[in-house]
PDB file of C-alpha atoms in Angstrom:
ATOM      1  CA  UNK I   1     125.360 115.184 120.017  1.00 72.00           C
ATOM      2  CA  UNK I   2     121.689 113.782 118.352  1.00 87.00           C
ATOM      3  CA  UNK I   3     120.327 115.625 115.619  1.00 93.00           C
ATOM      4  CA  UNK I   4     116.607 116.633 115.971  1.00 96.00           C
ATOM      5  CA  UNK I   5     114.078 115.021 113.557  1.00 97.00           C
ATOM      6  CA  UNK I   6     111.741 118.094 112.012  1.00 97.00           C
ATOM      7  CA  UNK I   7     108.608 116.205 110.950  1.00 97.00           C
ATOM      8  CA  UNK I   8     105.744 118.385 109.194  1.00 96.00           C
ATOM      9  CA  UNK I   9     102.217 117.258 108.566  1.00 94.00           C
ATOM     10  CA  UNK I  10      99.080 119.326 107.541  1.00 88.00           C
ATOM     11  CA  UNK I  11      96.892 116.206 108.384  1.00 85.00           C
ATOM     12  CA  UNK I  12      94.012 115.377 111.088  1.00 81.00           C
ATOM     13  CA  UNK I  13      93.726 112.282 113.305  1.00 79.00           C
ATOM     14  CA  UNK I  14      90.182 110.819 111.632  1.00 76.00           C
ATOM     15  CA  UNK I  15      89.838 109.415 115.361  1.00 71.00           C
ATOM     16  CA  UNK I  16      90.803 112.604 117.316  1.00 67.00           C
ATOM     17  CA  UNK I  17      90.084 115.434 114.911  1.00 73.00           C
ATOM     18  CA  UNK I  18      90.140 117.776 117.883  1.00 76.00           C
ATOM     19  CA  UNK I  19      93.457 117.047 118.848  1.00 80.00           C
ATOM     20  CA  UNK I  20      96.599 118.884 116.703  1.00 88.00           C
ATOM     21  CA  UNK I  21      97.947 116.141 114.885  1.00 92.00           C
ATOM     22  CA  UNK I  22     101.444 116.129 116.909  1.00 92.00           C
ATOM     23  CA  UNK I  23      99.456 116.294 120.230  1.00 90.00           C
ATOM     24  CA  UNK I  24      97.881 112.916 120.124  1.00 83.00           C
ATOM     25  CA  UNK I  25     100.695 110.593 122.693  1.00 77.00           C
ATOM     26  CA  UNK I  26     101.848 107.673 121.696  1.00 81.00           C
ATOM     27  CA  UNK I  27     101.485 108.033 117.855  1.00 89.00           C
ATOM     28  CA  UNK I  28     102.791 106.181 114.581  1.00 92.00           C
ATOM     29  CA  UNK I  29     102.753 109.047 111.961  1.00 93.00           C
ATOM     30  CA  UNK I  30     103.874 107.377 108.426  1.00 93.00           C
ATOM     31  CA  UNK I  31     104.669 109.498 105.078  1.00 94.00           C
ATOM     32  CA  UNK I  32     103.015 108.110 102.588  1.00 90.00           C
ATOM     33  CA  UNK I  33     104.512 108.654  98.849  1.00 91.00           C
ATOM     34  CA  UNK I  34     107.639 109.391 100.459  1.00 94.00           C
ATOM     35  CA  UNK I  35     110.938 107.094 100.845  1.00 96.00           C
ATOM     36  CA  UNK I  36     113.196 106.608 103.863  1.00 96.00           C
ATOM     37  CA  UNK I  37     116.183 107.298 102.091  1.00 93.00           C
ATOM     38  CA  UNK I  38     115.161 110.914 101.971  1.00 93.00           C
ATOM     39  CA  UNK I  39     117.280 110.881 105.284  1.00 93.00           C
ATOM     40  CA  UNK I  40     121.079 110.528 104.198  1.00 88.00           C
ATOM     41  CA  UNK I  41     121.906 109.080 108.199  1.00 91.00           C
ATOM     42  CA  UNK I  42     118.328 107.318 108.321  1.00 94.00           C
ATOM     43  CA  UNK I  43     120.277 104.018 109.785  1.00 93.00           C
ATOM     44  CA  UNK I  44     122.331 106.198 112.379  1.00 92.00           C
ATOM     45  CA  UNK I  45     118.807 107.995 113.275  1.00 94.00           C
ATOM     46  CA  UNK I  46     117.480 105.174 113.990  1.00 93.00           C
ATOM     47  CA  UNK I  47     120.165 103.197 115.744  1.00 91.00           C
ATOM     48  CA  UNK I  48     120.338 106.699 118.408  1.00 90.00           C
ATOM     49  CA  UNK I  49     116.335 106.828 119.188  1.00 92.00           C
ATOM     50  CA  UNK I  50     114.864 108.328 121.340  1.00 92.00           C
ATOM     51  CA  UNK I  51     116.028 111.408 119.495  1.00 95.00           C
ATOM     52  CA  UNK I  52     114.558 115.024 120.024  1.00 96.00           C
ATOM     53  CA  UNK I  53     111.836 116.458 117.515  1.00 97.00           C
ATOM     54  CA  UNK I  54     109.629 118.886 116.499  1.00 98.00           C
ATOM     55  CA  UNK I  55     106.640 118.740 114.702  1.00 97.00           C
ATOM     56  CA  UNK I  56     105.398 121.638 112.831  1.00 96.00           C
ATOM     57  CA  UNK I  57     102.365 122.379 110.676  1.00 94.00           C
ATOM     58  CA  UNK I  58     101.845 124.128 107.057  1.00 92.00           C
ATOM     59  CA  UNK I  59      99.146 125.048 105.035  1.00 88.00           C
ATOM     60  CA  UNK I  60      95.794 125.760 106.327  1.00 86.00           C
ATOM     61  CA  UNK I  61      97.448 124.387 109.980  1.00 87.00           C
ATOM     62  CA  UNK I  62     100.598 126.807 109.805  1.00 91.00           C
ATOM     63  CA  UNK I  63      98.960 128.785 112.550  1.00 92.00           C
ATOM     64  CA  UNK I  64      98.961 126.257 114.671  1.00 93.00           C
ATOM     65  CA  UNK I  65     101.971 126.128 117.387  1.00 94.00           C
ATOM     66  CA  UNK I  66     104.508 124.263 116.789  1.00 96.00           C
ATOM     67  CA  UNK I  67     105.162 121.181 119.185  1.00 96.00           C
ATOM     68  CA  UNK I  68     108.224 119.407 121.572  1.00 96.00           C
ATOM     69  CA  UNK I  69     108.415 115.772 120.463  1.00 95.00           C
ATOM     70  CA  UNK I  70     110.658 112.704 121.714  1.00 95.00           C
ATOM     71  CA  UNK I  71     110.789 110.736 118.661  1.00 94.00           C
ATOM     72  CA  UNK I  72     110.842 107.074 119.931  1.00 93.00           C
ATOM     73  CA  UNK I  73     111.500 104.843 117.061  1.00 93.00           C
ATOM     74  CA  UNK I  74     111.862 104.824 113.229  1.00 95.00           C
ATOM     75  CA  UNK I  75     110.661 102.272 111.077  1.00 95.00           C
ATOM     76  CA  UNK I  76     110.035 101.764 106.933  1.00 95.00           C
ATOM     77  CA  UNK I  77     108.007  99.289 105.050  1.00 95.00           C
ATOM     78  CA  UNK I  78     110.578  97.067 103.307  1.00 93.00           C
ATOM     79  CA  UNK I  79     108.143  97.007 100.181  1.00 94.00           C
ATOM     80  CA  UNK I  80     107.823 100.774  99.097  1.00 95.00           C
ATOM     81  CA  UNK I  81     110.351 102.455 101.694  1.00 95.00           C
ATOM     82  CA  UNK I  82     107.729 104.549 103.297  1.00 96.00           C
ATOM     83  CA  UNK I  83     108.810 105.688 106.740  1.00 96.00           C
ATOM     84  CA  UNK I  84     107.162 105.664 110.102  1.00 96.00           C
ATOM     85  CA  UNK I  85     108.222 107.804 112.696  1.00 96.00           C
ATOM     86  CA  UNK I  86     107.011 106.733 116.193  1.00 94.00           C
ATOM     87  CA  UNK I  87     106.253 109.915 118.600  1.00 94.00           C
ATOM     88  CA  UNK I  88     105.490 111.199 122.110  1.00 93.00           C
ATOM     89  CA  UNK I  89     104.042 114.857 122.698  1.00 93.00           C
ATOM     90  CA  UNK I  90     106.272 116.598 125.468  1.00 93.00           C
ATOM     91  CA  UNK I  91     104.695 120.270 125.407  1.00 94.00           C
ATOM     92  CA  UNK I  92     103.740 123.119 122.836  1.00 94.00           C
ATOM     93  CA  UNK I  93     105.299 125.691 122.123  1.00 95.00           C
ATOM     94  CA  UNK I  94     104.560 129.464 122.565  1.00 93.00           C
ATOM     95  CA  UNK I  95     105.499 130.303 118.306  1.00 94.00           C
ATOM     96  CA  UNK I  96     103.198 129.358 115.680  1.00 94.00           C
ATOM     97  CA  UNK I  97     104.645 126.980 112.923  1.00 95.00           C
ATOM     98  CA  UNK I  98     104.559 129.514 110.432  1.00 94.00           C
ATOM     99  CA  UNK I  99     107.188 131.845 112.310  1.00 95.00           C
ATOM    100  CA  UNK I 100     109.577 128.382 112.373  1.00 95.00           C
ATOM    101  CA  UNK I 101     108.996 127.984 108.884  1.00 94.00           C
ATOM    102  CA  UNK I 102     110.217 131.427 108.154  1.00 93.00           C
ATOM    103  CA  UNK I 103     113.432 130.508 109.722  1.00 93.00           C
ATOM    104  CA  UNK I 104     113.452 127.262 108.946  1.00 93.00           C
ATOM    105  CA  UNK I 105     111.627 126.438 105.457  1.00 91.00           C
ATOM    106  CA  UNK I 106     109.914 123.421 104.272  1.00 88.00           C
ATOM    107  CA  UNK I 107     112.054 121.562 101.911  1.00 86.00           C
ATOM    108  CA  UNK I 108     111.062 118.025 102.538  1.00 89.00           C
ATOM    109  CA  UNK I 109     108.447 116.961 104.834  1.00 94.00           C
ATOM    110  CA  UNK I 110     111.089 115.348 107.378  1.00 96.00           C
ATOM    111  CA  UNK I 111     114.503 116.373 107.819  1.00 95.00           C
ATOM    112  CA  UNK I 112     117.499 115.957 110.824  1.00 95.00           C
ATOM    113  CA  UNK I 113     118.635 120.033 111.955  1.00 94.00           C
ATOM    114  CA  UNK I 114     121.797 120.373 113.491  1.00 92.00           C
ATOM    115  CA  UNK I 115     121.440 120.881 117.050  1.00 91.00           C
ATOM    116  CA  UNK I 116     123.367 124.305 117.032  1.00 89.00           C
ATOM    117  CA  UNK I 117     121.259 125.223 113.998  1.00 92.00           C
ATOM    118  CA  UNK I 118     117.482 124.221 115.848  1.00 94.00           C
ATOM    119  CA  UNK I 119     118.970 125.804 119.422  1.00 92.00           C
ATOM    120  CA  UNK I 120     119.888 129.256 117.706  1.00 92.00           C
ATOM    121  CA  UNK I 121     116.189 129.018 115.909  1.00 93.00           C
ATOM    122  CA  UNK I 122     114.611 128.132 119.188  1.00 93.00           C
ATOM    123  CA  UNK I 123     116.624 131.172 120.929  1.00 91.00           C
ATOM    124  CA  UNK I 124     115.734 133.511 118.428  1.00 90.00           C
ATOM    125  CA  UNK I 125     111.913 132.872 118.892  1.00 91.00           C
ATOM    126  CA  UNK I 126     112.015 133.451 122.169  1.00 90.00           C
ATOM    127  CA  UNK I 127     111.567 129.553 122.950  1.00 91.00           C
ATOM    128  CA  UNK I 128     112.273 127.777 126.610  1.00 89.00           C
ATOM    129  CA  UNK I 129     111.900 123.906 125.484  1.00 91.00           C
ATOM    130  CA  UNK I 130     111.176 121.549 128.061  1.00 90.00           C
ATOM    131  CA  UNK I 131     114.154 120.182 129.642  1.00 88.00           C
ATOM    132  CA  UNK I 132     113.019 116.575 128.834  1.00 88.00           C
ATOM    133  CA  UNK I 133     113.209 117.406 125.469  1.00 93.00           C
ATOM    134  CA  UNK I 134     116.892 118.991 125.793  1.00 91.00           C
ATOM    135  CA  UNK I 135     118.299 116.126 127.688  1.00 89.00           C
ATOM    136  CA  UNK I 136     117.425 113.893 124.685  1.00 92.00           C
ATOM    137  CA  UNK I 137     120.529 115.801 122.908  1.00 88.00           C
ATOM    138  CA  UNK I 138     122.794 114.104 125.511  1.00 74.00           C
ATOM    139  CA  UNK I 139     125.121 117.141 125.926  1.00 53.00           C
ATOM    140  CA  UNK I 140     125.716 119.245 128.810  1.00 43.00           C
ATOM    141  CA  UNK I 141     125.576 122.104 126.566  1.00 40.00           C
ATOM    142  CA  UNK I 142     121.844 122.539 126.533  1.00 42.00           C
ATOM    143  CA  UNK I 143     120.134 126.203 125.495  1.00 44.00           C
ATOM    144  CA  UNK I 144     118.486 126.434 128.862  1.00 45.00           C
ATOM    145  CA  UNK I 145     121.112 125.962 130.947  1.00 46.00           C
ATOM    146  CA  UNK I 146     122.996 127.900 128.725  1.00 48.00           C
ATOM    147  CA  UNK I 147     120.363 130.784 128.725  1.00 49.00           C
ATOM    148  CA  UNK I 148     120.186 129.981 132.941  1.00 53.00           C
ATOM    149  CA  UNK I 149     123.663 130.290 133.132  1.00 54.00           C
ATOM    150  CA  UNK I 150     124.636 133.317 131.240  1.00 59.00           C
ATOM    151  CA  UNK I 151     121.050 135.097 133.171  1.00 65.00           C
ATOM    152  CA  UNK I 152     122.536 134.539 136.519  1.00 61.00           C
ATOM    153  CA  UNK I 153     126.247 136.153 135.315  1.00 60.00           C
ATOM    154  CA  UNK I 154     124.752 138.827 134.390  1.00 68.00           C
ATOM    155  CA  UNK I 155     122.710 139.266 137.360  1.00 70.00           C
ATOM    156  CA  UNK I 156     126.043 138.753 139.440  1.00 71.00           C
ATOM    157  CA  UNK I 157     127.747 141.239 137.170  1.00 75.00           C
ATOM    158  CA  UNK I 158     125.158 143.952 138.946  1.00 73.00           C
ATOM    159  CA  UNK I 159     126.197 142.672 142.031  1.00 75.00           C
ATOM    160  CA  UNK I 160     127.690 145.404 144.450  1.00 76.00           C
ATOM    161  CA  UNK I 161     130.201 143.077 146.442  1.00 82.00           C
ATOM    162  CA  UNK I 162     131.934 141.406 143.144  1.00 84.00           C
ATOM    163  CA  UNK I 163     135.535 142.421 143.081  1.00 90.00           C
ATOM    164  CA  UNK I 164     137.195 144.483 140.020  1.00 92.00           C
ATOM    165  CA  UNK I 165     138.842 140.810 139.310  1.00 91.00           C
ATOM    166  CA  UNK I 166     135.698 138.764 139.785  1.00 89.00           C
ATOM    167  CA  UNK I 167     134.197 141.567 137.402  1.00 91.00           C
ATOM    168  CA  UNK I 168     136.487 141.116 134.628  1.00 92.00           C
ATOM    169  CA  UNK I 169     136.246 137.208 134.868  1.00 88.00           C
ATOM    170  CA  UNK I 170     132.828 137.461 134.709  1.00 87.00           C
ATOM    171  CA  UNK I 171     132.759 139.701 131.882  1.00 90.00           C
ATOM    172  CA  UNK I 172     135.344 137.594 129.499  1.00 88.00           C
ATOM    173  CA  UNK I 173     133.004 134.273 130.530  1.00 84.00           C
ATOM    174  CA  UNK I 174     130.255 136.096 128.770  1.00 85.00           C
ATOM    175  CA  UNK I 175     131.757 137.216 125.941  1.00 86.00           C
ATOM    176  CA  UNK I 176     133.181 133.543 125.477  1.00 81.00           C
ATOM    177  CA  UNK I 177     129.606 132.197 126.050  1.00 75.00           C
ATOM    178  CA  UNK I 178     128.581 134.457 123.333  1.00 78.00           C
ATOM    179  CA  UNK I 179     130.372 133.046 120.470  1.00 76.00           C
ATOM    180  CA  UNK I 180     133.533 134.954 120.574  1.00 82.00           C
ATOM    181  CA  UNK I 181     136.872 133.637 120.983  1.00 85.00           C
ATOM    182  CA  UNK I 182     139.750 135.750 122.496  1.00 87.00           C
ATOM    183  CA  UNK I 183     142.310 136.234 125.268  1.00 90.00           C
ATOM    184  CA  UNK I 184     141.983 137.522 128.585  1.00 91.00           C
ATOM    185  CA  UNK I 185     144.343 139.438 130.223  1.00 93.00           C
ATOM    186  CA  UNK I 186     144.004 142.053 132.874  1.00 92.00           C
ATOM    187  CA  UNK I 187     144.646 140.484 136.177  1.00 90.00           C
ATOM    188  CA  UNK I 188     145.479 137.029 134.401  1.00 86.00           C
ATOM    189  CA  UNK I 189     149.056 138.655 132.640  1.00 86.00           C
ATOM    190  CA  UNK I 190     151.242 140.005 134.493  1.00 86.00           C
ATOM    191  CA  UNK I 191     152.132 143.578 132.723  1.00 87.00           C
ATOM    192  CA  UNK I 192     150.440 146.569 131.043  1.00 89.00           C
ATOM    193  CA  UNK I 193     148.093 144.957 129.378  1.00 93.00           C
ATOM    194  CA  UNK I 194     144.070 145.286 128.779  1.00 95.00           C
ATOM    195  CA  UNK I 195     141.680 143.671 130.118  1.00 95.00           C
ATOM    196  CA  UNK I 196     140.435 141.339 126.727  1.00 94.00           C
ATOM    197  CA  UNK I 197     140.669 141.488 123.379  1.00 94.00           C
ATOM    198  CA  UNK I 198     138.294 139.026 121.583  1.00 92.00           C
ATOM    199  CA  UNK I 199     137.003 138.585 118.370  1.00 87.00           C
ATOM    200  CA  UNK I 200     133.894 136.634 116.626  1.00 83.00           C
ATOM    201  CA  UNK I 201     135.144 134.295 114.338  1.00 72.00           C
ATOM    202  CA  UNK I 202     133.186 135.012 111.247  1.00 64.00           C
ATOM    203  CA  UNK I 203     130.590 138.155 110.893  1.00 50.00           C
ATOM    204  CA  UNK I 204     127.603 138.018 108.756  1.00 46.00           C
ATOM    205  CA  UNK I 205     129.446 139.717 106.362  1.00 47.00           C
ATOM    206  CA  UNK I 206     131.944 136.833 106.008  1.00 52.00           C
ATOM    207  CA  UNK I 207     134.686 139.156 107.400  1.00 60.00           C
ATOM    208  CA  UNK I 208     135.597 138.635 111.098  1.00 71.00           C
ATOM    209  CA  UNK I 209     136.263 141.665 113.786  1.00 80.00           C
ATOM    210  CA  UNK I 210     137.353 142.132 117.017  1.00 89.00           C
ATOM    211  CA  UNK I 211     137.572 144.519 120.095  1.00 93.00           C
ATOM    212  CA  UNK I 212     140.206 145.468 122.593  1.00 95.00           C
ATOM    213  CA  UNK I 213     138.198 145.795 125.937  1.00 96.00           C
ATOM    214  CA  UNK I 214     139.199 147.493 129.189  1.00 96.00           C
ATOM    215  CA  UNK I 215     136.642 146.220 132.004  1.00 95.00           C
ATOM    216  CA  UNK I 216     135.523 149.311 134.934  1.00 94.00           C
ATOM    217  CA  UNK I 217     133.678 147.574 137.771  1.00 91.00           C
ATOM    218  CA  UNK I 218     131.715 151.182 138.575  1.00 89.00           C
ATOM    219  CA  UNK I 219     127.916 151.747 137.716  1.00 85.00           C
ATOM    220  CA  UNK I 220     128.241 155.463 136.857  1.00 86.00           C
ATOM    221  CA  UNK I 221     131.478 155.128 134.833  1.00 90.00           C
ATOM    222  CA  UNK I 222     133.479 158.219 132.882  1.00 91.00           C
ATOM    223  CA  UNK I 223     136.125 157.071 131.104  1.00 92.00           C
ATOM    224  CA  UNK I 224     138.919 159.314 131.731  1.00 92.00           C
ATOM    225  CA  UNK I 225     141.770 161.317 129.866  1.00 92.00           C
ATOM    226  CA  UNK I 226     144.231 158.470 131.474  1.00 94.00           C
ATOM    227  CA  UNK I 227     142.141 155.569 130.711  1.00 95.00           C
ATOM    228  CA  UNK I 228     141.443 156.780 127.000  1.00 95.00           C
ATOM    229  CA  UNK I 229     144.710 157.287 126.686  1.00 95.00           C
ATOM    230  CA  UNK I 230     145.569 153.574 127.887  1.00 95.00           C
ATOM    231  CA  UNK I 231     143.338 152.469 125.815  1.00 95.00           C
ATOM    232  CA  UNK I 232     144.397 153.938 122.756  1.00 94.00           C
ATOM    233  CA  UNK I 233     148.277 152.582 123.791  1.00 94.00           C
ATOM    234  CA  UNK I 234     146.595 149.163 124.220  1.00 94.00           C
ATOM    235  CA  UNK I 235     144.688 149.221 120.916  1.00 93.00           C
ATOM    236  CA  UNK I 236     147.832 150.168 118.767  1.00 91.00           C
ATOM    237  CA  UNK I 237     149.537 147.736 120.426  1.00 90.00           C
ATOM    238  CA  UNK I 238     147.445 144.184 120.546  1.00 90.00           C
ATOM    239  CA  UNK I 239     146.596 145.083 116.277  1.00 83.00           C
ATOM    240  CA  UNK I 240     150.342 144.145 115.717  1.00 81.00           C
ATOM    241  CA  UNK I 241     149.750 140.808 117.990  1.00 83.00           C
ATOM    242  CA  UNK I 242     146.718 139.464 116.270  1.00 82.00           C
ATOM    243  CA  UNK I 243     145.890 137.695 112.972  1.00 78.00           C
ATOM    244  CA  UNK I 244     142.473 138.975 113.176  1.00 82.00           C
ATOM    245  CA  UNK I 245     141.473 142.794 112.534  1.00 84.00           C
ATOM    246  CA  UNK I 246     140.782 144.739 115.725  1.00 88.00           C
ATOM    247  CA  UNK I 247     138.253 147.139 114.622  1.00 88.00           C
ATOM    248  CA  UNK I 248     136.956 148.961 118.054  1.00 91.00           C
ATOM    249  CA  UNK I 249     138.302 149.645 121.654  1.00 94.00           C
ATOM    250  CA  UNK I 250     135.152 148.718 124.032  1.00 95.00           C
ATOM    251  CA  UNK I 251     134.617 149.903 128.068  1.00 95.00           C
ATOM    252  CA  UNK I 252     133.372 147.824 130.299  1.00 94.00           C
ATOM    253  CA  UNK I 253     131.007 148.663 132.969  1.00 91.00           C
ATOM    254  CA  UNK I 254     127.959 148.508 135.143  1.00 86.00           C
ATOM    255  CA  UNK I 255     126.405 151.839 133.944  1.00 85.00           C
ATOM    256  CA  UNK I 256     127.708 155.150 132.291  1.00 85.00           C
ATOM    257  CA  UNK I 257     127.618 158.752 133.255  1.00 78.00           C
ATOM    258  CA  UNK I 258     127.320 161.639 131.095  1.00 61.00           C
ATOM    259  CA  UNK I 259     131.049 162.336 129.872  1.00 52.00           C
ATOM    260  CA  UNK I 260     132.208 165.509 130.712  1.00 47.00           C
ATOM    261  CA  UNK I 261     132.908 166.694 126.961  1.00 45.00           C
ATOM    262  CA  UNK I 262     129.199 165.740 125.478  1.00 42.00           C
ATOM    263  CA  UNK I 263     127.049 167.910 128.499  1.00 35.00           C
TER     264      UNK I 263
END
């Protein structure tokens, strides 16, 4: 999967000083003062162009939107090492540049992101790149379709006509999609079992935690003196079967009523 070339400026075109810098198609932007090498993989970079990018603004420009590039080549002068970075403007974005630098701060003026790192900034801005732009990481795994895919389960999880299996399938896909690793069981193990236990791998706290889950395919659920009961069994049990700490026992379900005991 290609990295994605970060390239900040705080420049003008002198022969388009309308135009934000990264907006001008077809461009040659070179960092002068600065050497290639500041790229550990510059070679690999190179070799795997055209590579996704994303040029921001600071300074007196960092209110400026930050834009979707498709960086074409990458060149350096042989006599000084300065580096060229050929571009071509795919869209602008809805965020400013300063709310991307908050979550991703200026160190040098170029840099390669991880893809999972730029994806989870882009998701938590609120972001919907362009698609040409997300095939240039030449995965499948791409945060629209990922954000398309995981909008239409949920959707489906509302749907009236989905069966109690279909519901927990559904429900253990998400959870998966979400970061969390686990096992499902329910209709998949034959036995008393519950529906899922899963766990995140790592918290924020550097700890991780998990949940046994029992899945109720009802939009005005209650749980019940059986079910919290099964529950409970299920809870006591799957802590003894895991490596990881189970810290909560989770429902399930479309919608909740008002339990009984909290009228």
């Amino acid at each position: 999967m290609k990295q994605c070339l970060v390239l900040t400026t705080n420049f003008r075109w002198k022969d388009a000083p309308n135009v934000p810098y990264w907006e001008k198609n077809e461009a040659e932007t070179p960092y002068r003062g600065m050497n290639y090498n500041q790229l550990d993989n510059w070679h690999e970079l190179a070799e795997n162009c055209p590579l996704p990018g994303i040029g921001r603004y600071y300074r007196e420009y960092k209110s400026y939107a930050f834009d979707y590039l498709m960086i074409t080549g990458m060149r350096y002068d042989e006599s000084n090492g300065r580096p060229f970075f050929a571009f071509r403007y795919l869209q602008r974005s809805r965020t400013s540049s300063v709310e991307l630098n908050r979550r991703l701060p200026i160190g040098n003026l170029f840099c390669a992101v991880d893809p999972d790192t730029i994806l989870r900034i882009l998701d938590e801005l609120g972001e919907q790149p362009p698609q040409d732009w997300l095939n240039l990481f030449e995965t499948e795994i791409r945060i629209s379709v990922w954000t398309d895919w995981i909008g239409q389960r949920f959707l489906d999880l509302k749907d009236a006509q989905l069966s109690n299996d279909e519901f927990e399938d559904r429900v253990f896909e998400l959870f998966r999609a979400l970061g969390l690793e686990g096992e499902q069981m329910g209709h998949k193990k034959e036995g008393t079992y519950p529906d899922g236990v899963v766990w995140y791998p790592e918290s924020t706290a550097g700890k991780q935690f998990g949940f046994v889950y029992d899945c109720k395919n009802s939009v005005n659920y209650v749980p019940t003196a059986d079910h919290l009961r099964a529950i409970e069994d299920y809870y006591q049990r799957e802590q003894n079967a895991y490596s990881v700490p189970l810290n909560y026992k989770v429902f399930v379900a479309k919608g909740f009523g008002l339990h009984p005991h909290k009228v």
